[in-house]
mmCIF file of C-alpha atoms in Angstrom:
data_model
loop_
_atom_site.group_PDB
_atom_site.id
_atom_site.type_symbol
_atom_site.label_atom_id
_atom_site.label_comp_id
_atom_site.label_asym_id
_atom_site.label_seq_id
_atom_site.Cartn_x
_atom_site.Cartn_y
_atom_site.Cartn_z
ATOM 1 C CA MET A 3 -3.293 -22.999 8.844
ATOM 2 C CA ILE A 4 -3.242 -19.902 6.619
ATOM 3 C CA LYS A 5 -1.737 -17.817 9.455
ATOM 4 C CA THR A 6 1.058 -20.334 9.963
ATOM 5 C CA LEU A 7 1.481 -21.314 6.315
ATOM 6 C CA PRO A 8 4.793 -19.410 5.964
ATOM 7 C CA ASP A 9 6.243 -21.311 8.947
ATOM 8 C CA HIS A 10 5.106 -24.681 7.570
ATOM 9 C CA LEU A 11 6.418 -23.789 4.125
ATOM 10 C CA ASN A 12 9.758 -22.758 5.623
ATOM 11 C CA ALA A 13 10.067 -26.141 7.357
ATOM 12 C CA GLU A 14 9.403 -27.953 4.073
ATOM 13 C CA ILE A 15 11.946 -25.787 2.236
ATOM 14 C CA VAL A 16 14.558 -26.486 4.916
ATOM 15 C CA LEU A 17 13.855 -30.227 4.646
ATOM 16 C CA GLY A 18 14.301 -30.002 0.888
ATOM 17 C CA THR A 19 10.844 -31.384 0.077
ATOM 18 C CA ILE A 20 9.888 -28.078 -1.577
ATOM 19 C CA GLN A 21 12.322 -26.327 -3.893
ATOM 20 C CA THR A 22 9.998 -24.330 -6.156
ATOM 21 C CA VAL A 23 6.704 -22.476 -5.880
ATOM 22 C CA SER A 24 5.067 -25.055 -8.151
ATOM 23 C CA GLU A 25 6.130 -27.781 -5.704
ATOM 24 C CA ALA A 26 4.627 -25.681 -2.896
ATOM 25 C CA VAL A 27 1.348 -25.495 -4.832
ATOM 26 C CA GLU A 28 1.384 -29.280 -5.225
ATOM 27 C CA TRP A 29 2.264 -29.728 -1.522
ATOM 28 C CA LEU A 30 -0.707 -27.579 -0.533
ATOM 29 C CA SER A 31 -3.011 -30.035 -2.327
ATOM 30 C CA TYR A 32 -2.087 -32.669 0.292
ATOM 31 C CA THR A 33 -2.963 -30.506 3.298
ATOM 32 C CA PHE A 34 -6.052 -30.386 5.454
ATOM 33 C CA LEU A 35 -6.324 -26.709 4.512
ATOM 34 C CA TYR A 36 -6.929 -27.726 0.899
ATOM 35 C CA VAL A 37 -9.600 -30.246 1.911
ATOM 36 C CA ARG A 38 -11.348 -27.569 3.975
ATOM 37 C CA MET A 39 -11.086 -25.004 1.152
ATOM 38 C CA LEU A 40 -12.752 -27.496 -1.216
ATOM 39 C CA LYS A 41 -15.543 -28.229 1.267
ATOM 40 C CA ASN A 42 -16.254 -24.610 2.210
ATOM 41 C CA PRO A 43 -14.630 -22.178 -0.247
ATOM 42 C CA ASN A 44 -16.626 -19.173 0.964
ATOM 43 C CA LEU A 45 -15.080 -19.481 4.422
ATOM 44 C CA TYR A 46 -11.659 -18.998 2.823
ATOM 45 C CA GLY A 47 -12.624 -15.990 0.719
ATOM 46 C CA ILE A 48 -13.236 -17.927 -2.494
ATOM 47 C CA SER A 49 -16.386 -16.905 -4.340
ATOM 48 C CA ASP A 50 -18.748 -19.507 -5.759
ATOM 49 C CA LYS A 51 -17.887 -18.288 -9.266
ATOM 50 C CA ALA A 52 -14.142 -18.682 -8.651
ATOM 51 C CA ALA A 53 -14.684 -22.154 -7.166
ATOM 52 C CA LYS A 54 -16.665 -23.211 -10.270
ATOM 53 C CA GLU A 55 -14.059 -21.789 -12.674
ATOM 54 C CA ASP A 56 -11.163 -23.403 -10.773
ATOM 55 C CA PRO A 57 -12.489 -26.605 -9.135
ATOM 56 C CA THR A 58 -9.015 -27.672 -7.920
ATOM 57 C CA LEU A 59 -8.369 -24.181 -6.520
ATOM 58 C CA LYS A 60 -4.989 -24.116 -8.226
ATOM 59 C CA HIS A 61 -5.019 -20.326 -8.588
ATOM 60 C CA ARG A 62 -5.809 -19.896 -4.887
ATOM 61 C CA ARG A 63 -3.035 -22.339 -3.956
ATOM 62 C CA MET A 64 -0.614 -20.459 -6.228
ATOM 63 C CA ASP A 65 -1.592 -17.205 -4.523
ATOM 64 C CA LEU A 66 -1.119 -18.729 -1.056
ATOM 65 C CA ALA A 67 2.265 -20.238 -1.954
ATOM 66 C CA HIS A 68 3.521 -17.003 -3.544
ATOM 67 C CA THR A 69 2.329 -14.876 -0.614
ATOM 68 C CA ALA A 70 3.936 -17.205 1.942
ATOM 69 C CA ALA A 71 7.198 -17.246 -0.035
ATOM 70 C CA CYS A 72 7.212 -13.439 -0.184
ATOM 71 C CA MET A 73 6.673 -13.244 3.585
ATOM 72 C CA LEU A 74 9.548 -15.656 4.185
ATOM 73 C CA GLU A 75 11.782 -13.689 1.847
ATOM 74 C CA ARG A 76 10.989 -10.417 3.649
ATOM 75 C CA SER A 77 11.898 -12.152 6.918
ATOM 76 C CA HIS A 78 15.219 -13.296 5.359
ATOM 77 C CA LEU A 79 14.346 -16.969 5.891
ATOM 78 C CA ILE A 80 14.489 -17.943 2.218
ATOM 79 C CA ARG A 81 15.697 -16.689 -1.126
ATOM 80 C CA TYR A 82 12.882 -16.541 -3.662
ATOM 81 C CA ASP A 83 13.631 -16.193 -7.367
ATOM 82 C CA ARG A 84 10.349 -14.982 -8.846
ATOM 83 C CA ARG A 85 11.388 -15.745 -12.440
ATOM 84 C CA SER A 86 12.172 -19.410 -11.945
ATOM 85 C CA GLY A 87 10.082 -19.910 -8.801
ATOM 86 C CA ALA A 88 13.092 -21.363 -6.985
ATOM 87 C CA LEU A 89 13.008 -21.384 -3.188
ATOM 88 C CA GLN A 90 16.210 -21.729 -1.199
ATOM 89 C CA SER A 91 16.658 -21.767 2.560
ATOM 90 C CA THR A 92 18.971 -19.365 4.375
ATOM 91 C CA PRO A 93 20.798 -19.922 7.679
ATOM 92 C CA LEU A 94 18.089 -17.895 9.454
ATOM 93 C CA GLY A 95 15.448 -20.110 7.867
ATOM 94 C CA ARG A 96 17.192 -23.242 9.090
ATOM 95 C CA ILE A 97 17.395 -21.811 12.616
ATOM 96 C CA ALA A 98 13.695 -20.904 12.571
ATOM 97 C CA SER A 99 12.748 -24.388 11.432
ATOM 98 C CA GLN A 100 15.069 -26.193 13.839
ATOM 99 C CA TYR A 101 13.841 -24.288 16.915
ATOM 100 C CA TYR A 102 10.185 -23.700 15.887
ATOM 101 C CA ILE A 103 10.556 -19.926 15.761
ATOM 102 C CA SER A 104 7.929 -18.085 13.735
ATOM 103 C CA HIS A 105 8.865 -16.039 10.699
ATOM 104 C CA SER A 106 7.568 -12.884 12.390
ATOM 105 C CA SER A 107 9.823 -13.421 15.423
ATOM 106 C CA MET A 108 12.813 -14.111 13.180
ATOM 107 C CA ALA A 109 12.096 -10.905 11.244
ATOM 108 C CA MET A 110 12.031 -8.967 14.504
ATOM 109 C CA TYR A 111 15.326 -10.555 15.624
ATOM 110 C CA SER A 112 16.874 -9.769 12.261
ATOM 111 C CA ARG A 113 15.828 -6.109 12.514
ATOM 112 C CA HIS A 114 16.778 -5.462 16.144
ATOM 113 C CA LEU A 115 19.585 -7.872 17.045
ATOM 114 C CA ARG A 116 22.971 -6.155 17.328
ATOM 115 C CA PRO A 117 26.415 -7.661 18.023
ATOM 116 C CA ASN A 118 27.071 -5.770 21.282
ATOM 117 C CA MET A 119 23.678 -5.953 22.984
ATOM 118 C CA ALA A 120 23.585 -6.181 26.773
ATOM 119 C CA ASP A 121 21.999 -9.247 28.323
ATOM 120 C CA ILE A 122 18.951 -7.309 29.481
ATOM 121 C CA ASP A 123 18.412 -5.961 25.962
ATOM 122 C CA LEU A 124 18.604 -9.487 24.553
ATOM 123 C CA LEU A 125 16.032 -10.672 27.081
ATOM 124 C CA ARG A 126 13.740 -7.769 26.197
ATOM 125 C CA LEU A 127 14.044 -8.550 22.502
ATOM 126 C CA PHE A 128 13.348 -12.253 22.942
ATOM 127 C CA SER A 129 10.466 -11.590 25.320
ATOM 128 C CA MET A 130 8.736 -9.599 22.567
ATOM 129 C CA SER A 131 8.437 -12.807 20.520
ATOM 130 C CA GLY A 132 5.018 -14.197 19.812
ATOM 131 C CA GLU A 133 6.196 -17.522 21.240
ATOM 132 C CA PHE A 134 6.036 -15.995 24.728
ATOM 133 C CA THR A 135 2.567 -14.408 24.541
ATOM 134 C CA HIS A 136 0.838 -17.231 26.398
ATOM 135 C CA ILE A 137 3.319 -17.547 29.243
ATOM 136 C CA THR A 138 1.797 -16.360 32.488
ATOM 137 C CA VAL A 139 3.571 -15.218 35.615
ATOM 138 C CA ARG A 140 2.921 -17.285 38.704
ATOM 139 C CA GLU A 141 1.740 -15.452 41.804
ATOM 140 C CA GLU A 142 4.826 -16.518 43.782
ATOM 141 C CA GLU A 143 7.130 -15.117 41.064
ATOM 142 C CA LYS A 144 5.624 -11.619 40.964
ATOM 143 C CA LEU A 145 7.591 -10.318 43.952
ATOM 144 C CA GLU A 146 10.866 -11.640 42.551
ATOM 145 C CA LEU A 147 10.151 -10.186 39.116
ATOM 146 C CA SER A 148 9.252 -6.784 40.529
ATOM 147 C CA LYS A 149 12.749 -6.622 42.068
ATOM 148 C CA LEU A 150 14.250 -7.022 38.612
#
């Protein structure tokens, strides 16, 4: 879940269930990730000393929430006010949540998408998305695709 935490956090921000980083920290305490981190902290990079000093792993959850929020902000999916901890969704964030698009794909679209792109360029851009990495080409389609 750590890899996809920014995408899950974005969905919660869009829904309005999380509006601050402190709410994100609290939300993390209800996840399976938190249960697993408590059961096996070493697997998640938490030393035995740190686990003893912080038995609820609040500092680790704060770090995870802050890091995920920063990633979403860099991808232009949320606005993150570090002083107040406020998290606010952007139109790109709502699109990503609505259509299950990862924050990394949305960042790539944001960087490379231009108003006057040709259709083939749009297809190339979208095909670079991580969402398409597991799509395989059928044997009967290879000839047709080679013509393109």
